[in-house]
Amino acid sequence: MDATQNRALAAWMLEKGYSSRELADLVNRTVGELTGKLGGLDDSSIRAWRSGRVRCPKGAQLAALELIGGRTAGALGFVRRTRPRKCTQEPSMERRNFMTTAVAVVAGSVATAPAAAASPRRVGMADVALIHQRFADIIASDHRHGGQRSIEQQAAELADEALTLQASGSASQRVRASLYGSAASFRSSAMWAAIDGRRFDGAVVHMREAQALAEMSGDQAIKFRIWSHAGTMYRHMGRPAEAAAANDVARNLSLTRRDPMFASLGLARGAAIHAAAGDRRAVRRSFGQAQEAMCRADRSEVRPVWLNAFYDEAEIDSLALSAYLSLGDWAMAEAHGHRCLAGLRPHMVRSRAITTTRLARAQLEQGEVESALTTAVQVPADAATGHPRVALMLDQFGQRLRQVAPRSRQAAVWQAHTVRMKVSAR
């Protein structure tokens, strides 16, 4: 290979089995989800990336590629300028126009009332595209860190920004619906961050805001996300009847009849709810139906960025791990835990920490004390001390370890390990 060629991108494409044409099509579809307009890449564009002639794709293309690959631009062999959000290639006229629009959005939001009245601006899909890119950033941050109050607050602030943009000028019905959908998306992310961080009172507030915004948007996908999140929230709160009712609202949307991928997610989350209610037969049936629905889904179909970012076979195994832990079926839980870890994509940092913690518990309950300890110490310290859900589960793991093997070497090692983690986190 020539020294200028992008070896990292070439190796990743080889690993995933992507041809230049296939990768171009995938990036184009993902750009469409981020911006509302399909990308215009072809196989020659990908070859230009691989050869090094283009050192870094444009903003939306790069965001799409990072999301698809679950890796940063640097890990994919691209080189950014030292200035934020710039690449090593000179921005095109299209990019300059895009940034000019971004400046106009900011200027419009801070204009005085008389100036705005004198020069009313037109809010368009370019403004919506900027909002969508920031939503992709929120999704990526959630998968890296999860449950953080800062993510919740940022998502809520961005929802308010989307609504402020509504009032900054005239817009078509399509643009207004898209902005309401964006605001609902941000609120649903704030809701999920609060759920993940065990801040349920805040999650309920975000849920109500998100539901109202979703109704105004008319977007079935975001309605599904909000009600599906509500089902998970009530499950974590120990209210399985309400969890089932909320999840049924999501499952009964017409979207699930059109797209088996949404149907699959509703069924898989429903299975976890059945487990919380102790219905073993319903758990097995629902997970089987979820897998069948996923097999029917067209993987090439354009779907929301939040769904593409996490839902796959590994997520079904993650939900199955949680469900069988609830049922006390430790061997089945362990099997799904190993399968989930093997299938998790690199960007699923938060999910890997949660799965590893649950797997350790499944091993411990089977009397595999040494294996459980080996698994538990693999949870990164930042997740073990900084993620509320992981921290709680590890505390419960430690309590159970002291019950199962109170004076064992493993209990002493775990105690020393937790002290070191807490000290390093200060």
Coordinates of C-alpha atoms in Angstrom, one line a residue:
M1 CA 0.0 0.0 0.0
D2 CA 1.1 3.6 -0.7
A3 CA 1.9 5.5 2.5
T4 CA -0.9 8.0 1.9
Q5 CA -3.6 5.3 1.7
N6 CA -6.1 4.9 4.5
R7 CA -5.1 1.5 5.8
A8 CA -7.5 1.7 8.8
L9 CA -10.6 2.2 6.6
A10 CA -9.4 -0.5 4.2
A11 CA -8.9 -3.0 7.0
W12 CA -12.3 -2.2 8.6
M13 CA -14.1 -2.6 5.2
L14 CA -12.4 -5.9 4.7
E15 CA -13.4 -7.0 8.3
K16 CA -17.0 -6.1 7.6
G17 CA -17.1 -7.4 4.1
Y18 CA -18.1 -4.1 2.5
S19 CA -17.5 -3.3 -1.1
S20 CA -17.1 0.3 -2.1
R21 CA -20.6 0.3 -3.6
E22 CA -22.2 -1.3 -0.5
L23 CA -20.5 1.1 1.9
A24 CA -21.5 4.1 -0.3
D25 CA -25.2 3.0 -0.2
L26 CA -25.1 2.4 3.6
V27 CA -23.6 5.8 4.2
N28 CA -26.1 7.5 1.9
R29 CA -29.0 6.0 3.8
T30 CA -27.6 7.0 7.2
V31 CA -27.0 10.5 5.9
G32 CA -30.7 10.5 5.0
E33 CA -31.6 9.7 8.5
L34 CA -29.4 12.4 9.9
T35 CA -30.3 15.2 7.6
G36 CA -33.5 14.3 5.9
K37 CA -31.8 14.1 2.5
L38 CA -30.1 11.0 1.1
G39 CA -26.3 11.3 0.6
G40 CA -24.8 11.4 -2.9
L41 CA -21.8 9.1 -2.5
D42 CA -20.9 6.4 -5.1
D43 CA -18.2 3.8 -5.2
S44 CA -15.6 6.3 -6.5
S45 CA -16.2 8.4 -3.4
I46 CA -15.3 5.5 -1.1
R47 CA -12.2 4.8 -3.3
A48 CA -11.2 8.4 -2.8
W49 CA -11.4 7.9 1.0
R50 CA -9.4 4.7 0.8
S51 CA -6.7 6.1 -1.4
G52 CA -6.2 9.1 0.9
R53 CA -7.1 11.6 -1.8
V54 CA -9.9 12.7 0.5
R55 CA -8.4 12.9 4.0
C56 CA -11.7 13.4 5.8
P57 CA -15.4 13.2 4.6
K58 CA -17.8 16.1 5.0
G59 CA -19.6 16.5 8.3
A60 CA -22.8 14.5 7.7
Q61 CA -20.9 11.8 5.8
L62 CA -18.4 11.5 8.6
A63 CA -21.1 11.4 11.3
A64 CA -22.9 8.6 9.4
L65 CA -19.7 6.6 9.0
E66 CA -18.8 6.9 12.6
L67 CA -22.3 5.7 13.5
I68 CA -22.1 2.8 11.1
G69 CA -18.7 1.7 12.2
G70 CA -19.1 2.4 15.9
R71 CA -15.6 4.0 15.8
T72 CA -14.2 7.5 15.8
A73 CA -12.9 9.3 12.7
G74 CA -9.3 8.7 13.9
A75 CA -9.9 5.0 14.3
L76 CA -11.2 4.9 10.8
G77 CA -8.0 6.5 9.5
F78 CA -9.4 10.1 8.9
V79 CA -7.5 13.2 9.9
R80 CA -9.3 16.3 11.1
R81 CA -8.0 19.8 11.2
T82 CA -7.0 21.0 14.6
R83 CA -9.9 23.5 14.6
P84 CA -13.2 22.0 15.7
R85 CA -15.4 20.2 13.2
K86 CA -13.1 20.8 10.3
C87 CA -11.4 18.2 8.1
T88 CA -8.0 18.4 6.3
Q89 CA -9.6 19.0 3.0
E90 CA -10.8 22.5 2.0
P91 CA -14.6 22.8 2.6
S92 CA -16.7 22.8 -0.5
M93 CA -19.1 25.6 -1.6
E94 CA -21.9 23.3 -0.4
R95 CA -20.3 23.1 3.1
R96 CA -19.7 26.8 3.3
N97 CA -23.4 27.4 2.4
F98 CA -24.4 24.9 5.1
M99 CA -22.3 26.7 7.7
T100 CA -23.7 30.0 6.6
T101 CA -27.2 28.6 7.3
A102 CA -26.0 27.5 10.8
V103 CA -24.9 31.0 11.5
A104 CA -28.2 32.3 10.4
V105 CA -30.0 29.9 12.8
V106 CA -27.9 31.3 15.7
A107 CA -28.4 34.9 14.6
G108 CA -32.1 34.4 14.3
S109 CA -32.4 32.9 17.8
V110 CA -30.7 35.9 19.4
A111 CA -32.2 38.7 17.3
T112 CA -34.1 41.4 19.0
A113 CA -37.9 41.5 18.4
P114 CA -37.9 44.6 16.2
A115 CA -35.1 43.2 14.0
A116 CA -36.8 39.9 13.7
A117 CA -40.1 41.6 12.8
A118 CA -38.3 43.7 10.1
S119 CA -36.5 40.7 8.6
P120 CA -38.5 37.5 9.2
R121 CA -36.4 34.4 8.3
R122 CA -37.6 31.2 6.7
V123 CA -36.9 28.1 8.7
G124 CA -36.1 25.2 6.4
M125 CA -34.8 21.6 6.2
A126 CA -31.2 22.8 6.4
D127 CA -32.0 24.0 10.0
V128 CA -33.6 20.6 10.7
A129 CA -30.5 18.9 9.4
L130 CA -28.4 20.8 11.9
I131 CA -30.7 19.6 14.7
H132 CA -30.5 16.0 13.5
Q133 CA -26.7 16.0 13.6
R134 CA -26.8 17.1 17.2
F135 CA -29.3 14.3 17.9
A136 CA -26.7 11.8 16.5
D137 CA -24.2 13.3 18.9
I138 CA -26.5 12.7 21.9
I139 CA -27.1 9.1 20.8
A140 CA -23.3 8.5 20.6
S141 CA -22.7 10.1 24.0
D142 CA -25.4 7.9 25.5
H143 CA -23.9 4.7 24.2
R144 CA -20.5 5.7 25.5
H145 CA -21.5 6.9 29.0
G146 CA -25.2 6.4 29.6
G147 CA -27.3 7.5 32.6
Q148 CA -25.4 10.7 33.1
R149 CA -27.3 13.8 34.4
S150 CA -25.2 15.9 31.9
I151 CA -26.7 13.9 29.0
E152 CA -30.2 14.3 30.3
Q153 CA -29.7 18.1 30.7
Q154 CA -28.1 18.6 27.3
A155 CA -30.9 16.6 25.6
A156 CA -33.6 18.6 27.4
E157 CA -31.9 21.9 26.4
L158 CA -31.7 20.8 22.8
A159 CA -35.4 20.0 22.8
D160 CA -36.0 23.6 23.9
E161 CA -33.7 24.9 21.2
A162 CA -35.7 23.0 18.6
L163 CA -38.9 24.6 19.9
T164 CA -37.3 28.0 19.9
L165 CA -36.4 27.5 16.3
Q166 CA -40.1 27.0 15.6
A167 CA -40.8 30.5 16.7
S168 CA -37.8 32.1 14.9
G169 CA -39.5 32.4 11.5
S170 CA -42.0 31.0 9.0
A171 CA -41.8 27.4 8.0
S172 CA -43.7 24.8 6.0
Q173 CA -45.8 22.2 7.6
R174 CA -43.2 19.5 6.9
V175 CA -40.5 21.6 8.6
R176 CA -42.6 22.3 11.6
A177 CA -43.5 18.6 12.0
S178 CA -39.8 17.7 11.7
L179 CA -38.9 20.2 14.4
Y180 CA -41.6 18.9 16.7
G181 CA -40.2 15.4 16.0
S182 CA -36.7 16.6 16.8
A183 CA -37.8 18.1 20.0
A184 CA -39.6 14.9 20.9
S185 CA -36.5 12.9 20.1
F186 CA -34.3 15.0 22.4
R187 CA -36.9 14.7 25.2
S188 CA -37.0 11.0 24.8
S189 CA -33.2 10.9 25.1
A190 CA -33.4 13.0 28.2
M191 CA -36.1 10.5 29.4
W192 CA -33.8 7.5 28.7
A193 CA -30.8 9.1 30.4
A194 CA -33.0 9.7 33.5
I195 CA -34.2 6.1 33.4
D196 CA -30.7 4.7 33.0
G197 CA -29.5 6.9 35.9
R198 CA -32.4 5.7 38.1
R199 CA -33.9 9.3 38.3
F200 CA -37.5 8.1 37.7
D201 CA -39.3 11.2 38.8
G202 CA -37.4 13.2 36.1
A203 CA -38.0 10.5 33.6
V204 CA -41.8 10.8 34.0
V205 CA -41.6 14.6 33.4
H206 CA -39.6 14.1 30.2
M207 CA -41.9 11.3 29.1
R208 CA -45.0 13.6 29.3
E209 CA -43.2 16.4 27.4
A210 CA -42.0 13.9 24.8
Q211 CA -45.5 12.4 24.3
A212 CA -47.1 15.8 23.6
L213 CA -44.4 16.8 21.2
A214 CA -44.6 13.4 19.4
E215 CA -48.3 13.9 18.8
M216 CA -47.7 17.3 17.2
S217 CA -45.0 15.8 15.0
G218 CA -47.1 12.9 13.8
D219 CA -43.9 10.8 13.7
Q220 CA -44.8 7.1 14.5
A221 CA -41.1 6.1 15.0
I222 CA -40.6 8.6 17.8
K223 CA -44.0 7.7 19.3
F224 CA -42.8 4.1 19.4
R225 CA -39.5 5.1 21.1
I226 CA -41.2 7.1 23.8
W227 CA -43.8 4.4 24.7
S228 CA -41.3 1.7 24.5
H229 CA -39.0 3.6 26.8
A230 CA -42.0 4.1 29.1
G231 CA -42.5 0.3 29.3
T232 CA -38.8 -0.1 30.2
M233 CA -39.1 2.6 32.8
Y234 CA -42.1 1.0 34.6
R235 CA -40.3 -2.4 34.4
H236 CA -37.3 -0.9 36.3
M237 CA -39.7 0.7 38.8
G238 CA -41.2 -2.7 39.6
R239 CA -44.6 -2.0 38.0
P240 CA -45.0 -4.7 35.4
A241 CA -48.7 -4.1 34.7
E242 CA -48.0 -0.5 33.7
A243 CA -44.9 -1.6 31.8
A244 CA -46.9 -4.0 29.7
A245 CA -49.6 -1.4 29.0
A246 CA -47.1 1.2 27.8
N247 CA -45.2 -1.4 25.7
D248 CA -48.5 -2.4 24.1
V249 CA -49.1 1.1 23.0
A250 CA -45.8 1.0 21.2
R251 CA -46.5 -2.4 19.7
N252 CA -50.0 -1.4 18.5
L253 CA -48.7 1.5 16.3
S254 CA -49.2 0.8 12.6
L255 CA -45.4 1.2 12.2
T256 CA -44.9 -2.2 13.7
R257 CA -47.0 -3.8 11.0
R258 CA -45.1 -2.1 8.3
D259 CA -41.6 -2.8 9.7
P260 CA -40.7 -6.1 11.4
M261 CA -37.7 -4.4 13.1
F262 CA -39.9 -2.3 15.2
A263 CA -42.2 -5.2 15.9
S264 CA -39.1 -7.2 17.0
L265 CA -38.0 -4.6 19.5
G266 CA -41.5 -4.3 20.9
L267 CA -41.7 -8.1 21.4
A268 CA -38.2 -8.3 22.9
R269 CA -38.9 -5.6 25.4
G270 CA -42.3 -7.2 26.1
A271 CA -40.5 -10.5 26.9
A272 CA -38.4 -8.7 29.6
I273 CA -41.6 -7.3 31.0
H274 CA -43.2 -10.8 31.1
A275 CA -40.1 -11.9 33.1
A276 CA -40.7 -9.2 35.7
A277 CA -44.2 -10.5 36.1
G278 CA -42.9 -14.1 36.4
D279 CA -44.5 -15.5 33.2
R280 CA -41.8 -17.9 32.0
R281 CA -43.9 -19.3 29.1
A282 CA -44.6 -15.8 27.7
V283 CA -40.9 -14.9 28.0
R284 CA -39.9 -17.8 25.7
R285 CA -42.7 -17.2 23.3
S286 CA -42.0 -13.4 23.0
F287 CA -38.2 -13.8 22.5
G288 CA -38.9 -16.4 19.8
Q289 CA -41.3 -14.1 18.0
A290 CA -38.8 -11.2 18.4
Q291 CA -36.1 -13.2 16.7
E292 CA -38.4 -14.3 13.9
A293 CA -39.5 -10.7 13.2
M294 CA -35.9 -9.6 13.1
C295 CA -35.2 -12.3 10.5
R296 CA -38.0 -10.9 8.3
A297 CA -36.8 -7.3 8.5
D298 CA -35.2 -5.8 5.5
R299 CA -31.7 -4.6 6.8
S300 CA -31.3 -2.2 3.9
E301 CA -34.4 -0.1 4.8
V302 CA -33.8 3.4 6.1
R303 CA -34.6 3.6 9.8
P304 CA -34.1 6.2 12.6
V305 CA -30.6 6.7 13.8
W306 CA -31.5 5.8 17.4
L307 CA -32.8 2.4 16.3
N308 CA -29.8 1.6 14.0
A309 CA -27.4 2.6 16.8
F310 CA -28.4 -0.2 19.2
Y311 CA -31.0 -2.7 18.0
D312 CA -29.7 -6.0 16.7
E313 CA -29.3 -9.6 17.8
A314 CA -27.0 -8.6 20.6
E315 CA -29.7 -6.4 22.1
I316 CA -32.1 -9.3 22.0
D317 CA -29.6 -11.4 23.9
S318 CA -29.1 -8.5 26.4
L319 CA -32.8 -8.4 27.1
A320 CA -32.9 -12.2 27.4
L321 CA -30.0 -12.0 29.9
S322 CA -32.0 -9.5 32.0
A323 CA -35.2 -11.6 31.7
Y324 CA -33.7 -14.9 32.7
L325 CA -31.9 -13.3 35.6
S326 CA -35.3 -12.1 36.8
L327 CA -36.7 -15.6 36.5
G328 CA -33.7 -17.2 38.3
D329 CA -32.7 -19.2 35.3
W330 CA -29.0 -18.6 35.8
A331 CA -27.7 -21.0 33.1
M332 CA -29.9 -19.6 30.4
A333 CA -29.0 -16.1 31.5
E334 CA -25.2 -16.9 31.3
A335 CA -25.6 -18.3 27.8
H336 CA -27.3 -15.1 26.6
G337 CA -24.7 -13.0 28.3
H338 CA -21.9 -14.7 26.5
R339 CA -23.7 -14.3 23.2
C340 CA -24.5 -10.7 23.8
L341 CA -20.8 -9.8 24.6
A342 CA -19.7 -11.6 21.4
G343 CA -22.1 -9.6 19.3
L344 CA -21.9 -6.1 20.8
R345 CA -20.6 -3.4 18.5
P346 CA -17.6 -1.4 19.6
H347 CA -19.5 1.8 20.4
M348 CA -21.8 0.0 22.9
V349 CA -19.6 0.9 25.8
R350 CA -22.4 1.3 28.3
S351 CA -24.2 -1.9 27.2
R352 CA -20.9 -3.9 27.5
A353 CA -20.5 -2.8 31.2
I354 CA -24.1 -3.7 32.0
T355 CA -23.9 -7.0 30.3
T356 CA -20.6 -7.9 31.9
T357 CA -22.1 -7.1 35.4
R358 CA -25.2 -9.2 34.7
L359 CA -23.1 -12.1 33.4
A360 CA -21.0 -12.1 36.6
R361 CA -24.2 -12.4 38.7
A362 CA -25.4 -15.3 36.6
Q363 CA -22.1 -17.1 37.1
L364 CA -22.1 -16.4 40.8
E365 CA -25.6 -17.8 41.3
Q366 CA -24.4 -21.0 39.8
G367 CA -21.6 -21.3 42.3
E368 CA -18.9 -20.4 39.8
V369 CA -17.2 -17.9 42.2
E370 CA -13.9 -17.7 40.5
S371 CA -15.4 -17.2 37.1
A372 CA -17.8 -14.6 38.5
L373 CA -15.0 -12.6 40.0
T374 CA -12.9 -12.8 36.8
T375 CA -15.9 -11.4 34.9
A376 CA -16.8 -8.7 37.4
V377 CA -13.4 -7.1 37.5
Q378 CA -13.5 -6.6 33.8
V379 CA -16.2 -3.8 34.2
P380 CA -14.3 -0.5 33.6
A381 CA -13.8 1.6 36.7
D382 CA -15.6 4.6 35.2
A383 CA -18.7 2.6 34.6
A384 CA -18.5 0.8 37.9
T385 CA -18.4 4.1 39.8
G386 CA -20.0 6.6 37.5
H387 CA -23.0 4.7 36.0
P388 CA -25.8 4.5 38.5
R389 CA -27.3 1.2 37.2
V390 CA -23.9 -0.5 36.9
A391 CA -22.8 0.7 40.4
L392 CA -26.0 -0.6 42.0
M393 CA -25.7 -4.0 40.3
L394 CA -22.0 -4.3 41.3
D395 CA -23.0 -3.5 44.9
Q396 CA -25.6 -6.2 44.8
F397 CA -23.0 -8.6 43.3
G398 CA -20.6 -7.8 46.2
Q399 CA -23.3 -8.4 48.8
R400 CA -24.2 -11.7 47.2
L401 CA -20.6 -12.8 46.9
R402 CA -20.2 -12.2 50.7
Q403 CA -23.2 -14.4 51.3
V404 CA -22.1 -17.2 49.0
A405 CA -18.4 -17.2 50.0
P406 CA -18.1 -15.0 53.0
R407 CA -14.5 -15.7 54.0
S408 CA -13.1 -16.7 50.6
R409 CA -10.1 -15.3 48.8
Q410 CA -12.5 -14.1 46.0
A411 CA -14.5 -12.0 48.5
A412 CA -11.3 -10.4 49.8
V413 CA -10.1 -9.7 46.3
W414 CA -13.4 -8.1 45.3
Q415 CA -13.4 -6.0 48.4
A416 CA -9.9 -4.7 47.6
H417 CA -10.9 -4.1 44.0
T418 CA -13.9 -2.0 44.9
V419 CA -11.9 0.1 47.3
R420 CA -9.3 0.8 44.6
M421 CA -12.0 1.8 42.1
K422 CA -13.6 4.2 44.5
V423 CA -10.3 5.8 45.4
S424 CA -9.3 6.2 41.7
A425 CA -12.7 7.8 41.0
R426 CA -12.2 10.6 43.5

